[in-house]
PDB file of C-alpha atoms in Angstrom:
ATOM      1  CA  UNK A 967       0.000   0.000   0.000  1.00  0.00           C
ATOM      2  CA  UNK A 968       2.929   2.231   1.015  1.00  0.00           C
ATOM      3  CA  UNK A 969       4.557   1.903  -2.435  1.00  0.00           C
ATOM      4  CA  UNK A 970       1.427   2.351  -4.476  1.00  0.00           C
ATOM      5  CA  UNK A 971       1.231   5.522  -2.582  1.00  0.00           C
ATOM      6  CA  UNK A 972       4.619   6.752  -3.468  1.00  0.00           C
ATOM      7  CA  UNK A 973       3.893   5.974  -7.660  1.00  0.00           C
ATOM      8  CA  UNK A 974       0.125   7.935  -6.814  1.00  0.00           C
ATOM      9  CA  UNK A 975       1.290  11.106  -4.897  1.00  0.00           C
ATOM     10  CA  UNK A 976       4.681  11.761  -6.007  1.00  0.00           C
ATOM     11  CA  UNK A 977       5.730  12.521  -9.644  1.00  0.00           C
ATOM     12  CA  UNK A 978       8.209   9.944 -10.287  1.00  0.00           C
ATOM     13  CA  UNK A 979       9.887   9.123 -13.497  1.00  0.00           C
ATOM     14  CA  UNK A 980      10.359   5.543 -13.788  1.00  0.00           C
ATOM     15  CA  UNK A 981      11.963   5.283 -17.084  1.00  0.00           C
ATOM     16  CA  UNK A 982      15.579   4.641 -15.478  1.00  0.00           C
ATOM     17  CA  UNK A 983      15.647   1.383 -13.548  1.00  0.00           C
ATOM     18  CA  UNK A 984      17.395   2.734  -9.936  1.00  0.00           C
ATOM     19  CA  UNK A 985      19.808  -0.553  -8.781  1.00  0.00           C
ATOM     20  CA  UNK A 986      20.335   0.907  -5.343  1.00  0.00           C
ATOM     21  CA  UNK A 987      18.508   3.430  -3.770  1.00  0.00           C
ATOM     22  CA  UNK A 988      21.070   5.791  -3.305  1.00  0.00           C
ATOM     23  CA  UNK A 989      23.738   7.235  -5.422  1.00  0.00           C
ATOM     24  CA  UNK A 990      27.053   5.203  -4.673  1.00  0.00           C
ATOM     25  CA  UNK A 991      29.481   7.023  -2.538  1.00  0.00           C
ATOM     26  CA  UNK A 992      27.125  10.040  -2.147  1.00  0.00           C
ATOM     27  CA  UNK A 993      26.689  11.552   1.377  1.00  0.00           C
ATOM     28  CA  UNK A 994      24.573  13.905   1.311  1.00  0.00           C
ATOM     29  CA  UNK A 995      25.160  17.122   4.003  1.00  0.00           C
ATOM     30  CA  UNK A 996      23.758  19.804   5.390  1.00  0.00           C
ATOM     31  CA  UNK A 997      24.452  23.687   3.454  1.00  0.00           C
ATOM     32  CA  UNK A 998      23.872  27.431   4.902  1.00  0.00           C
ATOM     33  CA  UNK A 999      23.593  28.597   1.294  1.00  0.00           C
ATOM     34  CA  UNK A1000      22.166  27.839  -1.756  1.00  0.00           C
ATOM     35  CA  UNK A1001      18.223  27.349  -3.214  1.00  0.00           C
ATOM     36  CA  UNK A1002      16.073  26.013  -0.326  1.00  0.00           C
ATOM     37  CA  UNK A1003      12.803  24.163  -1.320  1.00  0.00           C
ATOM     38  CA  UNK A1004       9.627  26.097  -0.390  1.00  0.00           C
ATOM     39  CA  UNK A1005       7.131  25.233   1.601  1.00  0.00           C
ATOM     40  CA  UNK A1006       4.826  23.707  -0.455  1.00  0.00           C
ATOM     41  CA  UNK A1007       7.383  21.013  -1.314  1.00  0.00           C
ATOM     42  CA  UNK A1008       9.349  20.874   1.713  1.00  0.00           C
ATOM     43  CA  UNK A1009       6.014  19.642   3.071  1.00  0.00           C
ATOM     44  CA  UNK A1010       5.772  16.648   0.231  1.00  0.00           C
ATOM     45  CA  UNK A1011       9.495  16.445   1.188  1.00  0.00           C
ATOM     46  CA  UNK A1012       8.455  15.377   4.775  1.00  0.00           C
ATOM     47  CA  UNK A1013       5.975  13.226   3.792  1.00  0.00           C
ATOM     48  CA  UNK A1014       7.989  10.876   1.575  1.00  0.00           C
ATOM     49  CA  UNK A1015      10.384  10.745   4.433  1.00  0.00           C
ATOM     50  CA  UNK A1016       7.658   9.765   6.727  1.00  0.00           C
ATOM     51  CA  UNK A1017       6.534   6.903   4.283  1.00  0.00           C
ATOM     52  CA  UNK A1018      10.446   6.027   3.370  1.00  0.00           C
ATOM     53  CA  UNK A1019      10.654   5.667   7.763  1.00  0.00           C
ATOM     54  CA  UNK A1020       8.136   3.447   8.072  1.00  0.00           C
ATOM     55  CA  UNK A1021       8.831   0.902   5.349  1.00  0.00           C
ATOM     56  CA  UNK A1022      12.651   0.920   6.378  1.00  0.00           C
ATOM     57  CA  UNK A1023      11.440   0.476   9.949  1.00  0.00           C
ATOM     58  CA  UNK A1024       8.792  -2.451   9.226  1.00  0.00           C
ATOM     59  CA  UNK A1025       9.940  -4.116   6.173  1.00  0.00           C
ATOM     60  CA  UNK A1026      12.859  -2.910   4.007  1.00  0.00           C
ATOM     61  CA  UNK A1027      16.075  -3.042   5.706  1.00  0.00           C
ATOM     62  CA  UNK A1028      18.074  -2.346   2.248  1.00  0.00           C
ATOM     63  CA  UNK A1029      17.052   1.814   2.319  1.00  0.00           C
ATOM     64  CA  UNK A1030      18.212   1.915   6.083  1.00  0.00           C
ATOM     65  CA  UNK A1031      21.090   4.304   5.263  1.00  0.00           C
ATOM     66  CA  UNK A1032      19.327   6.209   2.196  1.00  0.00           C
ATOM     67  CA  UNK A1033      16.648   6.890   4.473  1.00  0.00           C
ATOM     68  CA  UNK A1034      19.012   7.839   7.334  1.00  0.00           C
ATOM     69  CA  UNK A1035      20.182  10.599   5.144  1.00  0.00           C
ATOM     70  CA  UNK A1036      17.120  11.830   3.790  1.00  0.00           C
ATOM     71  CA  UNK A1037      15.551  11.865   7.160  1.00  0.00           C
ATOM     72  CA  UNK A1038      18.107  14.451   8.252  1.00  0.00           C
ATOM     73  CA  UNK A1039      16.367  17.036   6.458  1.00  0.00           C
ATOM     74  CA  UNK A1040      13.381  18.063   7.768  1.00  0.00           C
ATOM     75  CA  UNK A1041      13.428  21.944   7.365  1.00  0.00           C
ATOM     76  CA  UNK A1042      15.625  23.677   4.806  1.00  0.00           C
ATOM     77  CA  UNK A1043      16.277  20.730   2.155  1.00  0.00           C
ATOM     78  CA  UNK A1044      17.774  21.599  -0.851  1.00  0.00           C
ATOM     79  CA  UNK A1045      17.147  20.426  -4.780  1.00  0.00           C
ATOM     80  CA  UNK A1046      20.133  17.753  -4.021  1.00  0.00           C
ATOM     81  CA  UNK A1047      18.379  16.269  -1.346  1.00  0.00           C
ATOM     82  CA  UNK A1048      14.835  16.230  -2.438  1.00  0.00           C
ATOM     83  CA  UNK A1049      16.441  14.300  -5.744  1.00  0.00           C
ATOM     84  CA  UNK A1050      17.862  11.971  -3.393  1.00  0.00           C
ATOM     85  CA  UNK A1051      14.497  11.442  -1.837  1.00  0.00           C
ATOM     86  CA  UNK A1052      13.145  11.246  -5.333  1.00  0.00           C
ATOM     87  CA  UNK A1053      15.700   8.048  -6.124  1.00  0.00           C
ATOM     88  CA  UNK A1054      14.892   6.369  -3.161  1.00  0.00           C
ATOM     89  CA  UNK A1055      11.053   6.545  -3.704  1.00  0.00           C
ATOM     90  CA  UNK A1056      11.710   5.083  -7.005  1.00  0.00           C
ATOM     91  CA  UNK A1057      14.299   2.072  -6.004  1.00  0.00           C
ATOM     92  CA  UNK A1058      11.452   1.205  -3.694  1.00  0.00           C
ATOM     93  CA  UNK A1059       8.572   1.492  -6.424  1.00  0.00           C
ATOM     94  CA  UNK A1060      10.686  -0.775  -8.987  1.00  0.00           C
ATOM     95  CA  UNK A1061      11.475  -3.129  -6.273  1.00  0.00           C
ATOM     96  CA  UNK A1062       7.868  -4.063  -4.702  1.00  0.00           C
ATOM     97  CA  UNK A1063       8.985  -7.612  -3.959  1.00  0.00           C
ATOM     98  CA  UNK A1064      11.506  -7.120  -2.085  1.00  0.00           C
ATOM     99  CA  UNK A1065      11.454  -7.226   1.853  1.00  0.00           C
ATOM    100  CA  UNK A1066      12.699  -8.099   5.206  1.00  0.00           C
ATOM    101  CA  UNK A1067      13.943 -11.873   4.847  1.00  0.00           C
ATOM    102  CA  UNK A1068      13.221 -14.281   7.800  1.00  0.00           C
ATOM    103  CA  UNK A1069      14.431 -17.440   7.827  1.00  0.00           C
ATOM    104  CA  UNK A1070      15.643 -18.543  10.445  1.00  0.00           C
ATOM    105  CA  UNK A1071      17.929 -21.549  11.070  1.00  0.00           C
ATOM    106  CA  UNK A1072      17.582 -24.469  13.334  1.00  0.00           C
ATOM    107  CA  UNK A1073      14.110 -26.383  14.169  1.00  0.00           C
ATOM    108  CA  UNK A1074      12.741 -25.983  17.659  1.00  0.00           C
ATOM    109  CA  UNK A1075      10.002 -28.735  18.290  1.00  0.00           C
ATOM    110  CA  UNK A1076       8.040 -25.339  21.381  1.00  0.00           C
ATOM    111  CA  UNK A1077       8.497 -28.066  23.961  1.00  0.00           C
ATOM    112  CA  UNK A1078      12.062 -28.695  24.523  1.00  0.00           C
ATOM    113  CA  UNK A1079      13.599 -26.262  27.058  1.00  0.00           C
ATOM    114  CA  UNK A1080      16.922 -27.561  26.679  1.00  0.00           C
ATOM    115  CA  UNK A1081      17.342 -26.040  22.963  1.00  0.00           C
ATOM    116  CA  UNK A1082      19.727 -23.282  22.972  1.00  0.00           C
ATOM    117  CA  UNK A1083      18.785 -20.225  20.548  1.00  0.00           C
ATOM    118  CA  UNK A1084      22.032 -18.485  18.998  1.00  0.00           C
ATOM    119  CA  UNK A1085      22.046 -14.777  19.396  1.00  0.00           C
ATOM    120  CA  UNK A1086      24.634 -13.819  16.615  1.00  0.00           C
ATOM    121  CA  UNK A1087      26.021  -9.735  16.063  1.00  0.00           C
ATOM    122  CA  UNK A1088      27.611  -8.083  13.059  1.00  0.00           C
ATOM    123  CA  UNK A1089      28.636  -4.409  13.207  1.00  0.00           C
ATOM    124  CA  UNK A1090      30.048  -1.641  11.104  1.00  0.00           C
ATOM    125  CA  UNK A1091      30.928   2.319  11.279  1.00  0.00           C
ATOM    126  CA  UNK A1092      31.970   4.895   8.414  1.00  0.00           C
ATOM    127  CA  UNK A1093      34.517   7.338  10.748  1.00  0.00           C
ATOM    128  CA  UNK A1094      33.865  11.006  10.445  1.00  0.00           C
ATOM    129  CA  UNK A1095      30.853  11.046   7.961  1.00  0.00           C
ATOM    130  CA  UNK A1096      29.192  14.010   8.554  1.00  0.00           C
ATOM    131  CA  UNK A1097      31.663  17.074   7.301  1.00  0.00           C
ATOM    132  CA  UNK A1098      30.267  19.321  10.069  1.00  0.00           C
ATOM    133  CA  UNK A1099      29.848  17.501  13.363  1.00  0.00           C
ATOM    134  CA  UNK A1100      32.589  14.603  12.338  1.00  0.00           C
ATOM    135  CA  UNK A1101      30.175  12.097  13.619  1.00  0.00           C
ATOM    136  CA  UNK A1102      30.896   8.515  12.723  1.00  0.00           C
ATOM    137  CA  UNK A1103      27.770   6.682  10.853  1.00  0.00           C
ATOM    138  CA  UNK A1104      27.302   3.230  12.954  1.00  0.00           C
ATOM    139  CA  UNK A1105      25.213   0.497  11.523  1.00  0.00           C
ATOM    140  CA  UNK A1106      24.706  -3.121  13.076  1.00  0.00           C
ATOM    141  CA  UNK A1107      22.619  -6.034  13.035  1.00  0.00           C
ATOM    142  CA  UNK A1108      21.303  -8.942  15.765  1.00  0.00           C
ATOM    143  CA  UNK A1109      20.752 -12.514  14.192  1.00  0.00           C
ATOM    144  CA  UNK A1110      18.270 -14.688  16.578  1.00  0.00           C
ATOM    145  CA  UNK A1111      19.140 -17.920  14.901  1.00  0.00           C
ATOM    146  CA  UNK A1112      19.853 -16.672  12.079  1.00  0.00           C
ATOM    147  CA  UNK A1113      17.137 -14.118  11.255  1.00  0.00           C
ATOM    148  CA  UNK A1114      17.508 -10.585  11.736  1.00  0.00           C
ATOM    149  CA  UNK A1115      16.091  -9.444  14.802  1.00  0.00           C
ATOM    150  CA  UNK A1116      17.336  -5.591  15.219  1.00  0.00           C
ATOM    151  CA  UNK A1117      18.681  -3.815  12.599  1.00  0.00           C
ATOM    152  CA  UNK A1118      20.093   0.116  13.005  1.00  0.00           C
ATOM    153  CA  UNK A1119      21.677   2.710  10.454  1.00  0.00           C
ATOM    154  CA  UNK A1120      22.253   6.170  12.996  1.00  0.00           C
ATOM    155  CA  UNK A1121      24.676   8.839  13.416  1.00  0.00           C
ATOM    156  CA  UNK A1122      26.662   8.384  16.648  1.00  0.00           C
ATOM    157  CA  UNK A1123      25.704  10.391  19.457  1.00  0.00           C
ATOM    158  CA  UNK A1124      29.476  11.290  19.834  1.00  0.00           C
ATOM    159  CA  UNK A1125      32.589  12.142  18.017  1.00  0.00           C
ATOM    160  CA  UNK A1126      34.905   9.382  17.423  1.00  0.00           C
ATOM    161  CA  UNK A1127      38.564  10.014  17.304  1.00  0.00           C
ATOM    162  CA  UNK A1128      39.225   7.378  15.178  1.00  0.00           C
ATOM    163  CA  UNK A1129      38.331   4.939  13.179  1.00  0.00           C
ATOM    164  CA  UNK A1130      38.799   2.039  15.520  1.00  0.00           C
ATOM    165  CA  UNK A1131      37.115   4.328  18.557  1.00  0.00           C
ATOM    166  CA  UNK A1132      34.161   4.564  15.822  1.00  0.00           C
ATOM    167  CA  UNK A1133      34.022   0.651  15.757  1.00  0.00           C
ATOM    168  CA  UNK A1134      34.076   0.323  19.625  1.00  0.00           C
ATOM    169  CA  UNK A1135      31.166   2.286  20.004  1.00  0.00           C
ATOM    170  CA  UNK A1136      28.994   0.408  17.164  1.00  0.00           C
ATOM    171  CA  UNK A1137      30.622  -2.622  18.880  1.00  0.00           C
ATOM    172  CA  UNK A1138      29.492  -2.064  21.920  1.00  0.00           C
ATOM    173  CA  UNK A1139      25.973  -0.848  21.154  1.00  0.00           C
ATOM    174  CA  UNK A1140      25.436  -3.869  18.889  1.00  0.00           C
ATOM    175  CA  UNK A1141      26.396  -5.496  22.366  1.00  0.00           C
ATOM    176  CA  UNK A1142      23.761  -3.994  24.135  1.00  0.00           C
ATOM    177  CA  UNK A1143      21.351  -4.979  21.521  1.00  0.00           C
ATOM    178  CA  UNK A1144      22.378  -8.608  22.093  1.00  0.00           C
ATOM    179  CA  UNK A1145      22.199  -8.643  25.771  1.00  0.00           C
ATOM    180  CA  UNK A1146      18.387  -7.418  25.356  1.00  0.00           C
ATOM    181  CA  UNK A1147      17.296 -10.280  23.133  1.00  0.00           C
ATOM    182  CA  UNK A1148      19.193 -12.445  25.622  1.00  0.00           C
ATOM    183  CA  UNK A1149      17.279 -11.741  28.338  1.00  0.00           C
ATOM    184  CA  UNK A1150      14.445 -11.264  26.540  1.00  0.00           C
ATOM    185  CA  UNK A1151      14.519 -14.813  25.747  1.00  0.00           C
ATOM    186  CA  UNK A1152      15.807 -15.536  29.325  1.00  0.00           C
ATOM    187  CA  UNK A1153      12.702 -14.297  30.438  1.00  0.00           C
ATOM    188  CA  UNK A1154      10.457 -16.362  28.360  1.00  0.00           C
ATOM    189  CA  UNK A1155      12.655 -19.291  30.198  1.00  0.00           C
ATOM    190  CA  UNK A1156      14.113 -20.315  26.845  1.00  0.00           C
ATOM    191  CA  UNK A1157      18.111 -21.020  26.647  1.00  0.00           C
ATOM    192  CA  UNK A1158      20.864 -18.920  24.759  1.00  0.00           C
ATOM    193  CA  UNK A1159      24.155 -20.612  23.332  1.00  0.00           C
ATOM    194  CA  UNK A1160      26.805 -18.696  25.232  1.00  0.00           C
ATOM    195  CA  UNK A1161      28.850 -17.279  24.208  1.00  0.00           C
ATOM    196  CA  UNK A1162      27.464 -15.340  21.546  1.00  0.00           C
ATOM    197  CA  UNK A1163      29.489 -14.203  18.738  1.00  0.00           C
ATOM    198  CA  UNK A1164      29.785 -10.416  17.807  1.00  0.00           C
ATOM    199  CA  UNK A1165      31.388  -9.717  14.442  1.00  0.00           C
ATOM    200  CA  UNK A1166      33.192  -6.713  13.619  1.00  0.00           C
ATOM    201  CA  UNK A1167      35.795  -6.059  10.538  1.00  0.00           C
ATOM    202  CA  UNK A1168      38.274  -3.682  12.281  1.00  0.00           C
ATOM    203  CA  UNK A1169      41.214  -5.500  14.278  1.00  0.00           C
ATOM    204  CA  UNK A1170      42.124  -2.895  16.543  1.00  0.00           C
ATOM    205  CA  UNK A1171      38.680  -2.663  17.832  1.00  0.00           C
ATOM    206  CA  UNK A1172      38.934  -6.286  18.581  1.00  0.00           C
ATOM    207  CA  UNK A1173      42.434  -6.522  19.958  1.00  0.00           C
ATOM    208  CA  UNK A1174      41.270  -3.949  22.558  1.00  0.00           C
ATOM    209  CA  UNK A1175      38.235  -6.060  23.498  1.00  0.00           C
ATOM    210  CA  UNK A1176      39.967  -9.010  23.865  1.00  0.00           C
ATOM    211  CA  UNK A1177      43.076  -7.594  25.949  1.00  0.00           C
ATOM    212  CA  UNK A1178      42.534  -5.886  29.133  1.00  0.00           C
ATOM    213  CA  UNK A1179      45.869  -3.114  28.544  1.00  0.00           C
ATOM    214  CA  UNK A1180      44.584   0.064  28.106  1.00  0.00           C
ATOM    215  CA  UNK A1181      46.605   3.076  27.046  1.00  0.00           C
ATOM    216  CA  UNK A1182      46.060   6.714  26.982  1.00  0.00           C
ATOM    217  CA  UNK A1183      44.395   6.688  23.721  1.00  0.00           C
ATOM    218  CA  UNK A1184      41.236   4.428  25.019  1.00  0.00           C
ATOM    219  CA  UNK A1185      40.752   6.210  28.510  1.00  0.00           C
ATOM    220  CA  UNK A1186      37.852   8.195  27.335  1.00  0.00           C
ATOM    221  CA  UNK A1187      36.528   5.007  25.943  1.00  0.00           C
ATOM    222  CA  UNK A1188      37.201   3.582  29.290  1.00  0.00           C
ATOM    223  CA  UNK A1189      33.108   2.140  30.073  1.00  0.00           C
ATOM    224  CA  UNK A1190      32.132   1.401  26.784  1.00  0.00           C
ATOM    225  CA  UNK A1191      35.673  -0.884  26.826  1.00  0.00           C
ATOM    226  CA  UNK A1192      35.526  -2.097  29.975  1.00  0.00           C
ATOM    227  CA  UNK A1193      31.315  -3.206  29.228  1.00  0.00           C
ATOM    228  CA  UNK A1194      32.269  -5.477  26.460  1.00  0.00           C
ATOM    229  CA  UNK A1195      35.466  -7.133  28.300  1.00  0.00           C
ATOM    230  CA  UNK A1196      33.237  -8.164  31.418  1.00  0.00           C
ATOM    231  CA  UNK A1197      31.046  -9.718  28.967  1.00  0.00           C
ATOM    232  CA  UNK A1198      34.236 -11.701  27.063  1.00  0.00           C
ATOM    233  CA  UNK A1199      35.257 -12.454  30.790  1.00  0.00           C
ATOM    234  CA  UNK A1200      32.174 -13.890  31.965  1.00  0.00           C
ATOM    235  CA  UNK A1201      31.940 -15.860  28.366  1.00  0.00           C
ATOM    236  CA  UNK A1202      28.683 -14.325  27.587  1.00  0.00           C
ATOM    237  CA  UNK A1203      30.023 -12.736  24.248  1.00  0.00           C
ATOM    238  CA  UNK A1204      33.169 -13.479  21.893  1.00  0.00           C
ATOM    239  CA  UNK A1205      34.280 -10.847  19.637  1.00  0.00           C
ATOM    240  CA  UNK A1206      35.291 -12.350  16.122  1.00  0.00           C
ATOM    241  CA  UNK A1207      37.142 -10.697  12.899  1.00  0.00           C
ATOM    242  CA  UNK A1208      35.575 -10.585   9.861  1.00  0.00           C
ATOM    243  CA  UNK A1209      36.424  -9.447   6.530  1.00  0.00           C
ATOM    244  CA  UNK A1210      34.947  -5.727   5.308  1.00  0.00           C
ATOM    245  CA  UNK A1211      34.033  -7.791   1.967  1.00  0.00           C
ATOM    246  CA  UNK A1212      31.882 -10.451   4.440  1.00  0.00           C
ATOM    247  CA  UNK A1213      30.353  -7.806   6.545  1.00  0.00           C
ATOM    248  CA  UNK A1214      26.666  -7.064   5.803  1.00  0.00           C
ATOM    249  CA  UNK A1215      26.226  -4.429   7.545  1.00  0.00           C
ATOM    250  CA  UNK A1216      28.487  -2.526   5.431  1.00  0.00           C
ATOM    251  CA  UNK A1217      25.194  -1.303   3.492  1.00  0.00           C
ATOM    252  CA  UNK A1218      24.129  -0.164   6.350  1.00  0.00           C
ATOM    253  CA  UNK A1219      26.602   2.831   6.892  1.00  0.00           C
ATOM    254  CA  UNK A1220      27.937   3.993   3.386  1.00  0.00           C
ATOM    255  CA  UNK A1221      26.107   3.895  -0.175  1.00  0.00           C
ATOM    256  CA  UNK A1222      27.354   0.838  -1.858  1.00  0.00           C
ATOM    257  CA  UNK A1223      27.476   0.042  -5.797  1.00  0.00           C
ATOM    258  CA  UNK A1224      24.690  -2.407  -7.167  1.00  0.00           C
ATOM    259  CA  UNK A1225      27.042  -5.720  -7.035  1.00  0.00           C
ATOM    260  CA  UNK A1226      28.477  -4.915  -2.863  1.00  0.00           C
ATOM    261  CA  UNK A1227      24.694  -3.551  -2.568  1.00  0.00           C
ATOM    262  CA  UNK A1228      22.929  -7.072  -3.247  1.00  0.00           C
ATOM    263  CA  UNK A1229      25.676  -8.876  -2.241  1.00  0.00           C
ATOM    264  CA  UNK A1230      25.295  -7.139   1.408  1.00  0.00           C
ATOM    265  CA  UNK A1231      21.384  -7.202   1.606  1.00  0.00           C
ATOM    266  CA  UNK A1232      21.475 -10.750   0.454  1.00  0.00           C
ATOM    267  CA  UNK A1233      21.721 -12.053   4.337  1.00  0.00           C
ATOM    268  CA  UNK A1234      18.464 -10.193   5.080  1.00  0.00           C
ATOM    269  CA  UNK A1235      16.684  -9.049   2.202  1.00  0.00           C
ATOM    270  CA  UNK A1236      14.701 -11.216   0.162  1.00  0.00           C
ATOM    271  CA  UNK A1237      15.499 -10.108  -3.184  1.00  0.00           C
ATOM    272  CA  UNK A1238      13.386 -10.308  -6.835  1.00  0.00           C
ATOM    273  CA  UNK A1239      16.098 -10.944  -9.668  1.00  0.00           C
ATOM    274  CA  UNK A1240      17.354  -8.013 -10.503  1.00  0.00           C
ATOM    275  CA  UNK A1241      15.914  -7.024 -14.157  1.00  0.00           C
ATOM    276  CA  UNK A1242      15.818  -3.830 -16.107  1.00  0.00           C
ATOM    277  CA  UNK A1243      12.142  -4.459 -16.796  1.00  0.00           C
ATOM    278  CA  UNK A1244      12.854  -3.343 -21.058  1.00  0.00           C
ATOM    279  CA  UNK A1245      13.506  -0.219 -19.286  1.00  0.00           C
ATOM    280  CA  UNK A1246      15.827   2.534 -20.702  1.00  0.00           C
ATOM    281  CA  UNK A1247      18.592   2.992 -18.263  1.00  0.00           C
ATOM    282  CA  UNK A1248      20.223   1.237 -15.024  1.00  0.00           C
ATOM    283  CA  UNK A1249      22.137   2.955 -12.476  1.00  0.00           C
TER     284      UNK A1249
END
């Protein structure tokens, strides 16, 4: 309904097929100066957003980051961004099958309170995204037995001072994330395999997890550090390498090109095969 709403009240040119729904590479940021929208269609502006939010929230994970961006701009967007908004509304309105993929792995019989569930994290951060505030984008995701359970695209609340400090913190809120379906499951008296595994594709983020020196460099990361070590210690969570190329949630932070694009949203996307539809154009 939500995507037959974007083809009826916006005026969108599908004659190029859109592969991703955001130019790759593209961030988009705020400007002082320069043509402003006016109010008639910073209004429609909003309301896209609002529909974009919703879908991304409830059912597709793949415009997590496009939306991100074009959610940033609630009062003074420019042309730029209201194109941006524009490309995004038409990804989604050539891709109506797509959607959040659940399937999980593993068979639980609802009786057997021995079976242990498998919590599983990935996370990912682009350092210093934003030009003006030098916030780090942080994007991660919580498997519950292999489906995704929790899946974020934000700014970070604070500045990172590098790129492995911009890890930690995804790292560690991905953490939280994974201690609340614990319990959550915990609570419902079922059993978690412990301990879970957290992924992350920056070594020196997980080198300082796994080692309890701390220098000078990591004092102001001091709790968030010493959070995810107690959890290593008391084997509730094991913090693994992983490859940038094998890390999903890589999407989730930066715009990707079509190939990295599916090949990301492939763990949690149920995706249509790809076609240009005897359409004029890809991108």
């Amino acid at each position: 309904v939500l995507i037959q709403s974007l083809s009826e009240e916006f005026d969108l040119d599908l004659s190029k097929k859109h592969r991703t729904p955001a130019v790759p590479n593209l961030t988009l940021q705020k400007t002082e100066d320069g043509p402003k929208l006016d109010e008639k269609d910073q209004s429609l502006y909003r309301k896209g957003v609002g529909k974009l939010i919703h879908m991304m929230r409830w059912s597709r994970p793949d415009v997590l980051n496009a939306t991100r961006e074009v959610s940033r701009f609630g009062q003074g967007a420019n042309p730029a961004q209201a194109q941006a908004l524009t490309r995004e509304m038409k990804y989604c309105v050539q891709t109506p099958e797509r959607g959040l993929l659940l399937k999980p792995t593993g068979v639980w019989d609802g009786i057997d309170k021995s079976y242990k569930f498998v919590v599983k994290g990935v996370s990912d951060s682009e350092f210093a995204k934003d030009i003006v505030t030098r916030r780090s984008v942080g994007g991660h995701t919580v498997y519950l037995c292999g489906a995704p359970v929790m899946l974020t695209s934000k700014m970070q609340r604070i500045v990172a001072a590098s790129v492995t400090e911009a890890e930690l913190i995804e790292g560690c809120d991905c953490a939280q994330d994974m201690m609340y379906v614990m319990r959550l499951m915990t609570y419902m008296k079922l059993q978690v395999e412990l301990p879970m595994l957290l992924y992350m594709d920056n070594q020196g983020a997980i080198d300082i997890l796994n080692n309890w020196s701390s220098t000078g460099r990591t004092r102001h990361m001091d709790t968030k550090v010493k959070f995810a070590r107690e959890l290593k210690e008391a084997n509730i969570m094991k913090f693994v390498w992983v490859p940038t190329k094998e890390n999903e949630t890589d999407t989730q932070t930066k715009n990707l090109h079509g190939p990295d694009f599916e090949k990301c949203n492939a763990k949690y996307v149920g995706v249509d095969k790809y076609s240009s539809g005897g359409q004029t154009g890809v991108s």
